[in-house]
XYZ file of C-alpha atoms in Angstrom:
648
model
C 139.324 145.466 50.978
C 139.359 146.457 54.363
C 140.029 150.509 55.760
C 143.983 150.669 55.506
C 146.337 150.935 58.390
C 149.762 151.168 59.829
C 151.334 148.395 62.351
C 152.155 151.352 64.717
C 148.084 151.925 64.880
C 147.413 148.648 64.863
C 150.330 147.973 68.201
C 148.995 151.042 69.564
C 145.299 150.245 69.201
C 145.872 146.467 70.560
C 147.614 147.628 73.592
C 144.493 149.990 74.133
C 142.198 147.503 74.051
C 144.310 145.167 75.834
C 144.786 147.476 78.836
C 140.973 148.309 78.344
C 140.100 144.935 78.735
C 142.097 143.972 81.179
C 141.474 147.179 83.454
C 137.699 146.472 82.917
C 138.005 143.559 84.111
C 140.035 144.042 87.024
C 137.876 147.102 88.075
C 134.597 144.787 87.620
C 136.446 141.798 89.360
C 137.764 144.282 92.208
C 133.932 145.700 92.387
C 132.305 142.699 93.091
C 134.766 141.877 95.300
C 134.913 144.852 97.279
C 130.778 144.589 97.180
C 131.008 140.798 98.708
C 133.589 142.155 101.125
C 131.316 144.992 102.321
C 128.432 143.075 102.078
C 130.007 140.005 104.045
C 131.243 141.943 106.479
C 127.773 144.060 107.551
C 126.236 141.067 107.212
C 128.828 139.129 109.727
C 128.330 141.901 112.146
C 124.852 142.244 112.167
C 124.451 138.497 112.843
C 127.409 138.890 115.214
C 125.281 141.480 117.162
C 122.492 139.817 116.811
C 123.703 136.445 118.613
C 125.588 138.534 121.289
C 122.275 140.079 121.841
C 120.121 137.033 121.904
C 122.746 135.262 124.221
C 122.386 138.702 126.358
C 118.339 138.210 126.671
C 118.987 135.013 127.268
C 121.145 135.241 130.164
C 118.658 138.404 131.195
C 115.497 136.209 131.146
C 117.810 133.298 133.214
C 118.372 136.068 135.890
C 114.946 137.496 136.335
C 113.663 133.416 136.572
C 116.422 132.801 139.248
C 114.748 135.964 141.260
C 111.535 134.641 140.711
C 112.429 131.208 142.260
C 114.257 132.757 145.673
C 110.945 135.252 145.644
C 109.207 131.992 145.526
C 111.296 130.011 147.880
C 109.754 132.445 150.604
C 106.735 130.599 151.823
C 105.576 133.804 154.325
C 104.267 135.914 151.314
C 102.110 133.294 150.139
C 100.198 133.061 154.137
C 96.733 134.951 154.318
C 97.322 134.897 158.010
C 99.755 137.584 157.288
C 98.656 140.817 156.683
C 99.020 141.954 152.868
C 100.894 145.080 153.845
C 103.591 142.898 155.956
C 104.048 140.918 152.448
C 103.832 143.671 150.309
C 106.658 145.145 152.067
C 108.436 142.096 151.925
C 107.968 141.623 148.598
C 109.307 145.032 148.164
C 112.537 144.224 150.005
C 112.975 140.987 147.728
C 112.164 143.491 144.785
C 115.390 146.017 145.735
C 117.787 142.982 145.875
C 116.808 142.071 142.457
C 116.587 143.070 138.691
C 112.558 143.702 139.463
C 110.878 147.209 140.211
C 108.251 145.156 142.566
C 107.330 141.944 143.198
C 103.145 140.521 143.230
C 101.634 137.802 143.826
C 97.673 136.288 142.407
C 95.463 133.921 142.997
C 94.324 130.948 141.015
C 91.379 132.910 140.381
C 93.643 136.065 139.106
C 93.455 138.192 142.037
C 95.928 140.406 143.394
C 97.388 141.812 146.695
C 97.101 145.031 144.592
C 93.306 144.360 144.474
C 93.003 144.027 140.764
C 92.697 140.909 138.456
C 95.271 140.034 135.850
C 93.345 136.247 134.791
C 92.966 137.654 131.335
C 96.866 138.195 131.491
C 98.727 136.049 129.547
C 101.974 135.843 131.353
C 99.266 134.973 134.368
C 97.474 132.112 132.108
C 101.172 130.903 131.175
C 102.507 130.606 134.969
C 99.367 128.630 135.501
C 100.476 125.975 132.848
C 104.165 126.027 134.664
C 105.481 127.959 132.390
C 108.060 130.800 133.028
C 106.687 133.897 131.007
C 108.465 137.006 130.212
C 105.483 139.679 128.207
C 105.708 142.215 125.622
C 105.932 146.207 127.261
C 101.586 146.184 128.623
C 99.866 148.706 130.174
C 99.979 148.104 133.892
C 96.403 147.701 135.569
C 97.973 149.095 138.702
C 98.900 152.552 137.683
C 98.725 152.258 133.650
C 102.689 152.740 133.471
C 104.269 150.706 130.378
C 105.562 147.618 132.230
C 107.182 144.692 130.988
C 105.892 141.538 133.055
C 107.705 138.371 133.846
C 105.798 135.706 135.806
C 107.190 132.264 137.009
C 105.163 128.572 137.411
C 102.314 128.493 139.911
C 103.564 127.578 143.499
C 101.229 125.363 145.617
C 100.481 126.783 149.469
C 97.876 125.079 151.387
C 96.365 123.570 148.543
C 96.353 126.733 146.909
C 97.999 127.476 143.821
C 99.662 131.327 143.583
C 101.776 133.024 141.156
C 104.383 135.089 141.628
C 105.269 137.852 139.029
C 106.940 141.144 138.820
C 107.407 144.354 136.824
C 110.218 145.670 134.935
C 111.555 148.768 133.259
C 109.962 148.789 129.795
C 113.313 149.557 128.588
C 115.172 146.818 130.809
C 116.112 145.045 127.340
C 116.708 147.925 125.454
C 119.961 148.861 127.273
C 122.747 149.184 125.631
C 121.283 149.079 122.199
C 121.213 152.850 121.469
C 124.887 152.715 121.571
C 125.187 150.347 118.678
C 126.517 152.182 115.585
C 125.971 150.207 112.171
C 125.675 153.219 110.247
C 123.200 156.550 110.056
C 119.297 155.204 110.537
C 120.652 151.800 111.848
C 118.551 149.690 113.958
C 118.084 147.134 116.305
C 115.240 145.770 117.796
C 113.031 142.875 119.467
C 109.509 142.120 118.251
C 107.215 139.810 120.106
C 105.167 136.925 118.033
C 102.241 139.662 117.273
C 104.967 142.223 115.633
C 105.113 144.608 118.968
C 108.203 145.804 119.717
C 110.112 144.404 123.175
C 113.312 146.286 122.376
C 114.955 148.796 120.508
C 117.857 151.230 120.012
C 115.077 153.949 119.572
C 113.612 153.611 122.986
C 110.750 155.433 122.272
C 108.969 152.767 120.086
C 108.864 150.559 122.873
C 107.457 153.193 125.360
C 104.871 154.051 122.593
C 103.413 150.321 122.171
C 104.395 150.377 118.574
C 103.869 147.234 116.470
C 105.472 146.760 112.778
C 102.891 145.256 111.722
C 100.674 148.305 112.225
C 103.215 150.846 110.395
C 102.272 152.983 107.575
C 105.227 151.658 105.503
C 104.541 148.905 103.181
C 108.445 148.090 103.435
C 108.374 147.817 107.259
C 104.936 145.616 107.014
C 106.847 143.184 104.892
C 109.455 143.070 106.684
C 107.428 142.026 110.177
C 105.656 139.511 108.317
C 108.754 137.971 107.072
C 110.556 138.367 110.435
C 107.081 136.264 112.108
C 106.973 133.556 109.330
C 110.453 132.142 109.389
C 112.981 130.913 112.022
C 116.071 133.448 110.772
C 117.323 135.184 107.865
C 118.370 138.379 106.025
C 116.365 140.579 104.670
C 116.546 143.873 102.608
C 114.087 146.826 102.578
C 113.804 150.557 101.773
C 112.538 152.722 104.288
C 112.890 156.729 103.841
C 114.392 156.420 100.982
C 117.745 154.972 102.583
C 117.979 151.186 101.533
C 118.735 148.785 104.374
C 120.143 144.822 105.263
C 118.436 143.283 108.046
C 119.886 139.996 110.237
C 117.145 138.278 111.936
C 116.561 135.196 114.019
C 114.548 134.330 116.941
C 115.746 134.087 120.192
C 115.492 131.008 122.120
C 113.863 130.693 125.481
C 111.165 133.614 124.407
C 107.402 133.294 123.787
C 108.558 133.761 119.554
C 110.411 137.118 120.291
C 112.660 137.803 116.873
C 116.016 140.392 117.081
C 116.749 142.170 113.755
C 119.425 144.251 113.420
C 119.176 146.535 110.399
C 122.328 148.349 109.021
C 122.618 151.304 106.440
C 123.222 149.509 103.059
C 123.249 152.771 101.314
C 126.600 153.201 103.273
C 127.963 150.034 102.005
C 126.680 151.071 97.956
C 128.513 154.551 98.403
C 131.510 153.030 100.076
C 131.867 150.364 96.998
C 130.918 153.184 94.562
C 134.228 155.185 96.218
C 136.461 152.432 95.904
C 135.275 151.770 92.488
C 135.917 155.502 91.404
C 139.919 154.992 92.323
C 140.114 151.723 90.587
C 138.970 153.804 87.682
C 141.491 156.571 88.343
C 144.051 153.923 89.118
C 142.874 151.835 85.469
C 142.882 155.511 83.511
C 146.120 156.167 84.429
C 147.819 152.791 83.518
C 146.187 153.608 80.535
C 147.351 156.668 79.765
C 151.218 155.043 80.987
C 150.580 152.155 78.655
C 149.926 154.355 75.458
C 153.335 156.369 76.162
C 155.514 153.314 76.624
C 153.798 151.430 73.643
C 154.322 154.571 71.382
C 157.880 154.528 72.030
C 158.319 150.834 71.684
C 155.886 150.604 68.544
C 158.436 154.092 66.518
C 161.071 151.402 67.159
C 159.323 148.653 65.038
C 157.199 150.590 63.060
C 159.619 152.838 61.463
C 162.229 150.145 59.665
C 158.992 148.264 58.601
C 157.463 151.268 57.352
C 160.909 151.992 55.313
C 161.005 148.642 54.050
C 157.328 148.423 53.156
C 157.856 151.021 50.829
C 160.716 149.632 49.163
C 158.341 146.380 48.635
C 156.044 148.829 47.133
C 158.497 149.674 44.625
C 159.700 145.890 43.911
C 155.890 145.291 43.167
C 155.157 147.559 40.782
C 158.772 146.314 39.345
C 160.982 148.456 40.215
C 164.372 146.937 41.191
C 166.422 149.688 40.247
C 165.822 152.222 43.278
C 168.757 151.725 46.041
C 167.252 150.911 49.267
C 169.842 150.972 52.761
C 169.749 149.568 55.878
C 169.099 151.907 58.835
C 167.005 149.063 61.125
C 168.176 148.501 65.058
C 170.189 145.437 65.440
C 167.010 143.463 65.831
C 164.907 141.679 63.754
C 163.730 144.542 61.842
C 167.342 144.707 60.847
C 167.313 141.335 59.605
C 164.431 141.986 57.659
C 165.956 144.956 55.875
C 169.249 143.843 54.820
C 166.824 140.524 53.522
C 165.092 142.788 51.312
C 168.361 144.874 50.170
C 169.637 141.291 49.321
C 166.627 140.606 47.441
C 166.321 143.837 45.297
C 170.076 142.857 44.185
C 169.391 139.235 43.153
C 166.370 140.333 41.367
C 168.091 142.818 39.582
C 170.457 140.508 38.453
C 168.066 137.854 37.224
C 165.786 140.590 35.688
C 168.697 141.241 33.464
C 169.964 138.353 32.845
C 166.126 136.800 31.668
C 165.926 140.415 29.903
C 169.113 139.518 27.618
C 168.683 136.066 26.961
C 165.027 136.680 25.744
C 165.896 139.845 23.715
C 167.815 137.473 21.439
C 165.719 135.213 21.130
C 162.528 137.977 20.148
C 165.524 138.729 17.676
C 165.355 135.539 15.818
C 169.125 134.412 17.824
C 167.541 130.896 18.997
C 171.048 129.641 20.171
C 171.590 132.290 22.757
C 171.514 130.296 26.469
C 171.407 131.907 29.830
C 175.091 131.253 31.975
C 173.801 132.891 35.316
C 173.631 130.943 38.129
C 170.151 130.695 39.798
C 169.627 129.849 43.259
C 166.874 128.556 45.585
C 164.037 128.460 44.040
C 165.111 130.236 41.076
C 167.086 127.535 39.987
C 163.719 126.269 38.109
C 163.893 129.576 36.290
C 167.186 129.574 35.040
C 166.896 125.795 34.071
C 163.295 126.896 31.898
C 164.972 129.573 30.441
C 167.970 127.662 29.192
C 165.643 124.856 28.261
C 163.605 126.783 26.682
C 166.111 128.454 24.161
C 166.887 124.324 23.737
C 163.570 123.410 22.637
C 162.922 126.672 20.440
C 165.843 125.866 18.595
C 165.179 121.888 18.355
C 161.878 122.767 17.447
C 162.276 125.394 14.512
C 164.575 122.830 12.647
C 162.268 120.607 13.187
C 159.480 122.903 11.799
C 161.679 123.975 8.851
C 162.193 120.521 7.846
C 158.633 119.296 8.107
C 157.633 122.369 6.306
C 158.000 120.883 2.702
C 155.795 117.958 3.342
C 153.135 119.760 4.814
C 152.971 122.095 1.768
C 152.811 119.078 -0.196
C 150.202 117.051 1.734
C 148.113 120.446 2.302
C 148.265 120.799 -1.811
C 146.321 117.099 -2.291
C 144.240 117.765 0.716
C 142.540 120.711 -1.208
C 142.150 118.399 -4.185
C 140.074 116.025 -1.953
C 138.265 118.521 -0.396
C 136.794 120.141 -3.561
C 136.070 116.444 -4.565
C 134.193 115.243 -1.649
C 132.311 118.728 -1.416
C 131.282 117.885 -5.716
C 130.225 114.786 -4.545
C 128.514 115.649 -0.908
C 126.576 118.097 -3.162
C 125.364 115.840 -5.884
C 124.056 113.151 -2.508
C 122.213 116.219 -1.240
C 119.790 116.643 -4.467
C 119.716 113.175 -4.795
C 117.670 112.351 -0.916
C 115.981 115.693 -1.487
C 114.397 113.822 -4.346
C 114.158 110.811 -2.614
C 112.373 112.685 0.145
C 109.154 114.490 -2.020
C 108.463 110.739 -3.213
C 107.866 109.979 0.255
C 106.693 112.897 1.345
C 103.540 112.272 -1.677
C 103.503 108.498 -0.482
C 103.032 109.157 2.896
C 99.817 112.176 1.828
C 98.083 109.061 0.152
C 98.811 106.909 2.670
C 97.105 109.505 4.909
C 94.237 109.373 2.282
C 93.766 105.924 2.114
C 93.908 105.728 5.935
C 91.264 108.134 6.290
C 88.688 106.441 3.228
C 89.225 103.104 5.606
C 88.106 104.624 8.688
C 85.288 105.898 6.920
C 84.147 102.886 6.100
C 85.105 101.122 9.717
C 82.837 103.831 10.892
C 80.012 103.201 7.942
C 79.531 99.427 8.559
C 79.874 99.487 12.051
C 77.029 101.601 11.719
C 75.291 98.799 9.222
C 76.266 96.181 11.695
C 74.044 97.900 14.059
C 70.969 98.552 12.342
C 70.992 94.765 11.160
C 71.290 93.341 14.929
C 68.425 95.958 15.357
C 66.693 94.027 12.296
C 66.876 90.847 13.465
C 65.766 91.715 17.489
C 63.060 92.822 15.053
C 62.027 89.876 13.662
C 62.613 87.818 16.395
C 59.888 90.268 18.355
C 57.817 89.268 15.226
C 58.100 85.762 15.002
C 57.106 85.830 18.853
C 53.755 88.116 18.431
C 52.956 85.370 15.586
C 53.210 82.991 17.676
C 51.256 84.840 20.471
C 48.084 85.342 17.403
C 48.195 81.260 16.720
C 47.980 80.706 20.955
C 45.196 83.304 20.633
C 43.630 81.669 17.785
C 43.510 78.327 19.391
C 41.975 79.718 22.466
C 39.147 81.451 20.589
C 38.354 78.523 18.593
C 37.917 76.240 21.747
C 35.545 79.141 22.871
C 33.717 78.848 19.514
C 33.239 75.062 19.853
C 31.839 75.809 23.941
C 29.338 78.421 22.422
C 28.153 75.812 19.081
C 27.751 73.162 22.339
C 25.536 75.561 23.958
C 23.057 76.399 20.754
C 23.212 72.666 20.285
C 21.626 72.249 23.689
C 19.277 75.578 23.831
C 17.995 74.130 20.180
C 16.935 70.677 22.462
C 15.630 72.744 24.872
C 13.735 74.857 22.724
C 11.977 71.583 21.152
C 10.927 69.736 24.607
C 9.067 73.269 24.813
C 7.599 73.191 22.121
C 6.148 69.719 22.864
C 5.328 70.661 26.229
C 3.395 73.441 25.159
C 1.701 71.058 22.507
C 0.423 69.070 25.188
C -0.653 71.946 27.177
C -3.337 73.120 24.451
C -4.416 76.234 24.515
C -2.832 77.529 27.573
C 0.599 76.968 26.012
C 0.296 78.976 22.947
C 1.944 81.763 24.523
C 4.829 79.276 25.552
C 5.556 77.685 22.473
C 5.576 81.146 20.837
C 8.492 81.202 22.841
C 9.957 78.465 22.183
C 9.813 78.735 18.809
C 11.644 81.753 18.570
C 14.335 80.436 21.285
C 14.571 77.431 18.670
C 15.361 79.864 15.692
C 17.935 82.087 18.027
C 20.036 78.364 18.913
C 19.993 77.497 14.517
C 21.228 81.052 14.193
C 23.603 80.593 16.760
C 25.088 77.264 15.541
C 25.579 78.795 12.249
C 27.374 81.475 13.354
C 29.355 79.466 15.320
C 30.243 76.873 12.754
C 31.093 80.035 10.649
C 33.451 81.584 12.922
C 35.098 78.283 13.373
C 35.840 77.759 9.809
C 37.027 81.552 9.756
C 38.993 80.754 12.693
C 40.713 77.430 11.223
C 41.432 79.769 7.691
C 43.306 81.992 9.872
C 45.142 79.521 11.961
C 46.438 77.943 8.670
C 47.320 81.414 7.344
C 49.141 82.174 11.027
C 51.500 78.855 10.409
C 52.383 79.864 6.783
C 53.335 83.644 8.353
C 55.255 81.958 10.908
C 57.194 80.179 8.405
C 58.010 82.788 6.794
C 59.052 85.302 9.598
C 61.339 82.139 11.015
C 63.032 82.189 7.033
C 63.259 85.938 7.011
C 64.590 85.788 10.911
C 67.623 82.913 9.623
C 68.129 85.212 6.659
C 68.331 88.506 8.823
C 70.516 86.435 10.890
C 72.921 85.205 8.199
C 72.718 88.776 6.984
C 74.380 90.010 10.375
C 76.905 87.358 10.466
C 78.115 88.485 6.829
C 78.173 92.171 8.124
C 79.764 91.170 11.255
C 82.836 89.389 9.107
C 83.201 92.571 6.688
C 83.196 95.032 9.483
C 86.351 92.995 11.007
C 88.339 93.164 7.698
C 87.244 96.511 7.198
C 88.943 97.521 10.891
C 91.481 95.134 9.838
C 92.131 97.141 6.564
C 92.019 100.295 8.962
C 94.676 98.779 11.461
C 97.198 98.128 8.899
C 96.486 101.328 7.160
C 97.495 103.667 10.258
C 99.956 101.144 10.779
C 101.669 101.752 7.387
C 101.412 105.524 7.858
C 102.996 105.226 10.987
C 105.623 103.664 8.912
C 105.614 106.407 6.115
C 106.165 109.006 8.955
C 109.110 107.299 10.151
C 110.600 107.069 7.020
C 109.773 110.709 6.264
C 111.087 111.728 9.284
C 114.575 109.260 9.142
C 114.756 110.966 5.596
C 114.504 114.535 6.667
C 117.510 113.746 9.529
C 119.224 111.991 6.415
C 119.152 115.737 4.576
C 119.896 117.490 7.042
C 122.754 115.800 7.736
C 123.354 115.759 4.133
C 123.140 119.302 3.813
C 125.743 119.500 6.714
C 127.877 117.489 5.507
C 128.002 119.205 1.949
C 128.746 122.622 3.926
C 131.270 120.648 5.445
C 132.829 119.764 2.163
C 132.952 123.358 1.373
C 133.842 124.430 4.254
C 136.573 121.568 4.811
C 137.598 122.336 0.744
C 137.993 126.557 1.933
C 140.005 125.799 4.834
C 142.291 123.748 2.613
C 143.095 126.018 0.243
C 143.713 128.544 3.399
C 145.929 125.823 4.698
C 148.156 125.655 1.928
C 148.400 129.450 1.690
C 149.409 129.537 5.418
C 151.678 126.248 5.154
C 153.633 128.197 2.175
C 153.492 132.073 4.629
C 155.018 129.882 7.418
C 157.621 128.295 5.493
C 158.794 131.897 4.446
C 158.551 133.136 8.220
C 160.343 130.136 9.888
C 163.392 130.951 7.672
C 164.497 133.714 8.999
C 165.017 131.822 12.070
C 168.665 131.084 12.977
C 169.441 127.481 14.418
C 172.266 125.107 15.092
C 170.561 122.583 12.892
């Protein structure tokens, strides 16, 4: 809730602000247009100056060419069979008539009739191209006065090309420019293209050779540059702490030569900051006007709706017993008023009339009726109110006639009740029994679930070891096999080496007759061969031995091998049979967790089933308590509707 208030504050503080606003507004409107007025017009006249100026030194420069041409026109000065001092003087008589202090002429080569040399001139070099050529203030080589030089386009004479120039005032373009009044520290002045000053309204600068560019003052150094880089604008600057709005633009028919005319902008800030101070005087006392009038106007409103705000106060909190008159200005606040003394009356009327007709009715009088006449949108209440004394009566009879068969019906209810809960009870203990049996099914299930995967688990093992078995005997069959190949092999050997004692026995006899034959020379010899004889018998016998040893073991080799490829179809056979129990074993083991997943979901189906036995017998209890209650309350409500007075 917000901070509270009055309507005169709130009139009072809106007309504030509005004025506020609106005088802020107006005073910042009126500023900046005051500023741009100011501002517009220093800047008009400074450019208006400026032009009148240029077109001035325009004109000027046309004059002092037009006295160079009839200087020029007079062939005789430019004849060296005339003395110099006859054309000095005449030059000095053409100076008088003009705007010149003197009158010279030079060379091609840059000398003078003043015997000095001006080639490194550039108002000379200039007249040389044909060009008319007015210079910046220079130090005359003559006497070393500040001159300002003007020179026009060579003239030829006898094949000889000459130049006529002349000397002015170094102020000649300054006149009139110290009388020009733009405000205190105002300026005006003429720079050439290097930044030297021409002209000026302080004639001293030009006398002293002074060049912006070359000032102490960073402010004045921009300003130059900006003044030499572009054609014309407006600039603004602070110099000696006085702030300042420069026009500038170049001026045709000069070597670059630039006019500025700077005006006292400070003036123009403290003129606007006057003018601004009595729009605020003006604004703060329209303010001050405003808050009298509005007080005046705002007791007028405020005061009947502060009267009748209270008296709403009161018909809030429910009072509509307190008078209230009407004291309002024929207005709409007097409207207002006499609407709310109209509507405290009504509302006191309907207050009592509601007051009365349900007073009888909290008496136990249900055929009272209201016979007021509501209007508006209190018609709806006095239409409720009468049908509502209507239905109360309609609806006791009603209840004092169904009373009897509700006692009745709320009598064989509570006969039910304690039946169904005798019964719900009996149910109960009966699936509580039902549910241990399962409950010790389901732990041997879980038994005989676990002794089957023990014995998955146990010949899966066996089922192992017997493939291991029979790679076993396979490996053993093979290394069998491997001896007979052996066996075969060593008794070819045996049959090479019986062969070889065969043939050494041979031998060993053709020695023996050799050595015969030989006499007594061979003794030695058949010694020999004697004994080689005896090693071949030996040899043969062993061999022949070996061989039948060999052929024994060969025939011993095929019986083994028999009997490792019986064992190996047996070990084989065994496998398969283990193979085919281990399946029905994990077969046995499948259906076992099967059925216990079964047994779980019966257990758990039966253990919903008592619960919601169990719930349902403290149902029945609860259904056979609160029909006893019923038929208690049933008869208590009988014996309070009587006392109820109806039409029926």
């Amino acid at each position: 809730m917000g901070k509270k208030t009055t309507i005169k504050a709130r009139i009072l503080r809106l007309s504030i602000i509005s004025i506020l606003v609106l005088s802020i507004l107006l005073v910042s409107l009126a500023s900046i247009l005051i500023f741009n007025a100011y501002d517009e017009s220093y800047r008009k006249q400074a450019l208006s100056l400026a032009n009148s100026y240029s077109q001035t030194i325009q004109t000027n420069i046309e004059n002092l060419q037009d006295d160079l041409n009839a200087a020029a026109s007079n062939l005789m000065i430019f004849n060296d069979a005339v003395p110099a001092d006859t054309r000095m003087s005449h030059l000095a008589s053409l100076a008088a008539t003009s705007h010149f202090k003197d009158f010279s002429i030079a060379r091609s080569d840059g000398t003078t009739l003043n015997d000095t040399n001006i080639s490194d001139r550039e108002y000379f070099q200039s007249a040389m191209r044909g060009e008319y050529y007015v210079s910046s203030p220079v130090v005359r080589k003559t006497d070393n006065s500040v001159t300002t030089m003007v020179a026009g386009p060579s003239v030829t004479y006898n094949n000889e090309q000459y130049v006529v120039y002349g000397g002015l005032d170094s102020l000649y373009f300054s006149r009139g420019l110290s009388s020009i009044d733009m405000g205190a520290g105002s300026t005006v002045s003429v720079i050439d293209k290097y930044g030297q000053i021409v002209a000026s309204s302080t004639p001293a600068q030009v006398e002293a050779l002074a060049n912006y560019t070359e000032v102490p003052d960073p402010a004045l150094q921009a300003f130059a540059r900006e003044m030499l880089e572009n054609e014309e604008g407006i600039a603004h600057y602070t110099y000696g702490g006085t702030d300042y709005m420069a026009v500038y633009q170049k001026i045709e028919g000069t070597d670059g030569w630039t006019i500025a005319v700077s005006a006292n902008y400070s003036e123009v800030v403290a003129k606007v900051v006057l003018d601004i101070i009595i729009c605020l005087v003006l604004s703060g006392t329209l303010i001050l006007v405003n808050i009298i009038v509005t007080l005046k106007v705002s007791n007028k409103i405020s005061n009947p709706l502060t009267m009748s705000t209270k008296r709403l106060v009161l018909l809030s909190q429910g009072d509509v017993k307190t008078p209230f008159e009407n004291h309002a200005p024929n207005d709409e606040t007097r409207i207002l008023s006499q609407s709310l003394v109209d509507t405290v009356q009504t509302l006191r009327l309907y207050i009592e009339d509601i007051s009365s007709v349900l007073s009888a009715l909290a008496a136990g009088d249900l055929t009272v009726s209201s016979t007021l006449e509501y209007k508006g949108d209190f018609q709806e209440i006095g239409t409720s109110l009468r049908e509502i004394s209507t239905a109360l009566n309609r609806a006791f009879s009603t209840v004092k006639e169904s009373m009897v068969s509700i006692q009745s019906g709320a009598t064989q209810v509570a006969a039910g009740a304690q039946t169904l809960s005798t019964t719900a009870m009996e149910e109960s203990q009966a699936v509580s029994e039902i549910s241990s049996t399962v409950a010790n099914i389901n732990d041997q299930a879980d038994n005989t679930a676990i002794t089957a995967r023990k014995a998955a688990e146990l010949t899966h093992t066996t089922n192992i070891n017997a493939n291991s078995g029979g790679e076993l005997m396979k490996e053993l069959l093979q290394a069998v096999e491997n001896i007979k190949d052996k066996s075969s092999a060593i008794s070819q050997i045996i049959k090479t080496i019986g062969d070889i004692a065969f043939q050494t026995n041979i031998l060993a006899l053709n020695a023996a007759i050799e050595a015969a034959r030989a006499g007594g020379a061979g003794k030695g010899f058949a010694v020999v061969a004697n004994e080689v004889g005896m090693l071949a018998s030996k040899s043969q016998e062993a061999a022949q031995s070996t061989e039948s040893l060999i052929t024994d073991s060969l025939s011993a080799v095929d019986a083994g091998m028999q009997l490792a490829n019986k064992a190996y179809e047996q070990m084989q056979a065994i496998v398969s049979d283990i193979g085919q129990v281990t399946s029905q074993i994990e077969a046995i083991d499948t259906a076992t967790g099967k059925q216990k997943e079964s047994l779980e979901l019966i257990t758990e189906n039966m253990s919903r089933i008592e619960v919601g036995m169990q719930s349902n017998t403290a149902t029945a209890q609860e259904s056979a308590a609160s029909s006893e209650e019923l038929s208690s309350l049933s008869t208590s409500l009988a014996q309070a509707v009587s006392k109820y007075k109806t039409t029926m």
